[in-house]
């Protein structure tokens, strides 16, 4: 009786098994991708924080000197561009603009 059932409905059983396997695979892949996205978001936030800190440190350093050399401005531009591309745009933007407006020599 069971063999008769399997012989008669083998295509449907195979399709059901394949569909179930694909469903489990999809769920597993989706779960892994979400975990990877959370990890990437955390890394991006950490890098953004480090870049912001670099801008603040440079601001403090060159504000005390009352000038910002051209080589420092170029470096700060690269740091700010990366920071901005990661979504940063707050007080660091004001500090960045202040640094660029500073004279390049004492």
mmCIF file of C-alpha atoms in Angstrom:
data_model
loop_
_atom_site.group_PDB
_atom_site.id
_atom_site.type_symbol
_atom_site.label_atom_id
_atom_site.label_comp_id
_atom_site.label_asym_id
_atom_site.label_seq_id
_atom_site.Cartn_x
_atom_site.Cartn_y
_atom_site.Cartn_z
ATOM 1 C CA UNK A 1 0.000 0.000 0.000
ATOM 2 C CA UNK A 2 2.774 2.471 0.975
ATOM 3 C CA UNK A 3 4.811 1.498 -2.098
ATOM 4 C CA UNK A 4 1.757 2.008 -4.285
ATOM 5 C CA UNK A 5 1.260 5.464 -2.792
ATOM 6 C CA UNK A 6 4.925 6.370 -3.354
ATOM 7 C CA UNK A 7 4.837 5.050 -6.939
ATOM 8 C CA UNK A 8 1.688 7.009 -7.700
ATOM 9 C CA UNK A 9 2.734 10.297 -6.043
ATOM 10 C CA UNK A 10 6.546 10.219 -6.297
ATOM 11 C CA UNK A 11 6.689 13.496 -8.219
ATOM 12 C CA UNK A 12 4.643 15.363 -5.614
ATOM 13 C CA UNK A 13 6.681 13.848 -2.770
ATOM 14 C CA UNK A 14 9.940 14.796 -4.469
ATOM 15 C CA UNK A 15 8.707 18.339 -5.108
ATOM 16 C CA UNK A 16 7.619 18.657 -1.463
ATOM 17 C CA UNK A 17 10.986 17.426 -0.200
ATOM 18 C CA UNK A 18 12.888 19.782 -2.494
ATOM 19 C CA UNK A 19 10.663 22.714 -1.497
ATOM 20 C CA UNK A 20 11.207 21.983 2.189
ATOM 21 C CA UNK A 21 14.976 21.726 1.731
ATOM 22 C CA UNK A 22 15.057 25.018 -0.172
ATOM 23 C CA UNK A 23 12.994 26.671 2.556
ATOM 24 C CA UNK A 24 15.419 25.549 5.252
ATOM 25 C CA UNK A 25 18.398 26.683 3.159
ATOM 26 C CA UNK A 26 16.811 30.084 2.547
ATOM 27 C CA UNK A 27 16.139 30.572 6.257
ATOM 28 C CA UNK A 28 19.708 29.613 7.156
ATOM 29 C CA UNK A 29 21.244 31.884 4.510
ATOM 30 C CA UNK A 30 18.969 34.772 5.507
ATOM 31 C CA UNK A 31 19.957 34.363 9.174
ATOM 32 C CA UNK A 32 23.658 34.340 8.304
ATOM 33 C CA UNK A 33 23.327 37.418 6.075
ATOM 34 C CA UNK A 34 21.547 39.357 8.829
ATOM 35 C CA UNK A 35 24.302 38.471 11.293
ATOM 36 C CA UNK A 36 26.950 39.525 8.775
ATOM 37 C CA UNK A 37 25.124 42.822 8.153
ATOM 38 C CA UNK A 38 25.014 43.566 11.893
ATOM 39 C CA UNK A 39 28.737 42.859 12.089
ATOM 40 C CA UNK A 40 29.460 45.132 9.104
ATOM 41 C CA UNK A 41 27.331 47.901 10.613
ATOM 42 C CA UNK A 42 29.268 47.646 13.880
ATOM 43 C CA UNK A 43 32.602 47.800 12.039
ATOM 44 C CA UNK A 44 31.460 50.841 10.038
ATOM 45 C CA UNK A 45 30.309 52.591 13.224
ATOM 46 C CA UNK A 46 33.643 51.851 14.884
ATOM 47 C CA UNK A 47 35.642 53.164 11.936
ATOM 48 C CA UNK A 48 33.441 56.257 11.775
ATOM 49 C CA UNK A 49 34.091 56.874 15.464
ATOM 50 C CA UNK A 50 37.860 56.538 15.007
ATOM 51 C CA UNK A 51 37.821 58.922 12.040
ATOM 52 C CA UNK A 52 35.784 61.445 14.027
ATOM 53 C CA UNK A 53 38.287 61.184 16.869
ATOM 54 C CA UNK A 54 41.112 61.858 14.400
ATOM 55 C CA UNK A 55 39.375 65.026 13.208
ATOM 56 C CA UNK A 56 38.873 66.198 16.800
ATOM 57 C CA UNK A 57 42.511 65.484 17.713
ATOM 58 C CA UNK A 58 43.779 67.345 14.658
ATOM 59 C CA UNK A 59 41.500 70.248 15.452
ATOM 60 C CA UNK A 60 42.830 70.454 19.025
ATOM 61 C CA UNK A 61 46.422 70.194 17.845
ATOM 62 C CA UNK A 62 46.225 72.849 15.151
ATOM 63 C CA UNK A 63 43.879 75.136 17.074
ATOM 64 C CA UNK A 64 46.600 75.441 19.716
ATOM 65 C CA UNK A 65 49.161 76.257 17.035
ATOM 66 C CA UNK A 66 46.743 78.670 15.307
ATOM 67 C CA UNK A 67 47.677 77.360 11.854
ATOM 68 C CA UNK A 68 47.299 74.114 9.886
ATOM 69 C CA UNK A 69 50.003 73.116 7.365
ATOM 70 C CA UNK A 70 48.972 72.129 3.847
ATOM 71 C CA UNK A 71 50.055 68.490 4.305
ATOM 72 C CA UNK A 72 47.857 68.245 7.405
ATOM 73 C CA UNK A 73 44.914 69.725 5.521
ATOM 74 C CA UNK A 74 45.303 67.106 2.767
ATOM 75 C CA UNK A 75 45.331 64.323 5.340
ATOM 76 C CA UNK A 76 42.346 65.783 7.142
ATOM 77 C CA UNK A 77 40.432 66.028 3.845
ATOM 78 C CA UNK A 78 40.916 62.293 3.247
ATOM 79 C CA UNK A 79 39.887 61.427 6.792
ATOM 80 C CA UNK A 80 36.805 63.642 6.588
ATOM 81 C CA UNK A 81 35.771 62.216 3.203
ATOM 82 C CA UNK A 82 35.873 58.673 4.608
ATOM 83 C CA UNK A 83 34.072 59.845 7.751
ATOM 84 C CA UNK A 84 31.375 61.581 5.725
ATOM 85 C CA UNK A 85 30.936 58.554 3.412
ATOM 86 C CA UNK A 86 30.267 56.431 6.489
ATOM 87 C CA UNK A 87 27.424 58.777 7.429
ATOM 88 C CA UNK A 88 29.243 61.063 9.826
ATOM 89 C CA UNK A 89 28.148 64.681 9.677
ATOM 90 C CA UNK A 90 27.948 66.505 12.971
ATOM 91 C CA UNK A 91 30.305 68.621 15.056
ATOM 92 C CA UNK A 92 33.246 67.113 13.147
ATOM 93 C CA UNK A 93 32.040 68.957 10.030
ATOM 94 C CA UNK A 94 32.345 72.290 11.815
ATOM 95 C CA UNK A 95 35.818 71.360 13.081
ATOM 96 C CA UNK A 96 36.823 70.226 9.586
ATOM 97 C CA UNK A 97 35.693 73.504 8.022
ATOM 98 C CA UNK A 98 37.501 75.473 10.736
ATOM 99 C CA UNK A 99 40.718 73.538 10.052
ATOM 100 C CA UNK A 100 40.511 74.205 6.315
ATOM 101 C CA UNK A 101 39.980 77.916 6.943
ATOM 102 C CA UNK A 102 43.087 78.211 9.123
ATOM 103 C CA UNK A 103 46.246 79.774 7.719
ATOM 104 C CA UNK A 104 48.856 77.283 6.506
ATOM 105 C CA UNK A 105 51.817 78.979 8.164
ATOM 106 C CA UNK A 106 52.324 80.708 11.514
#
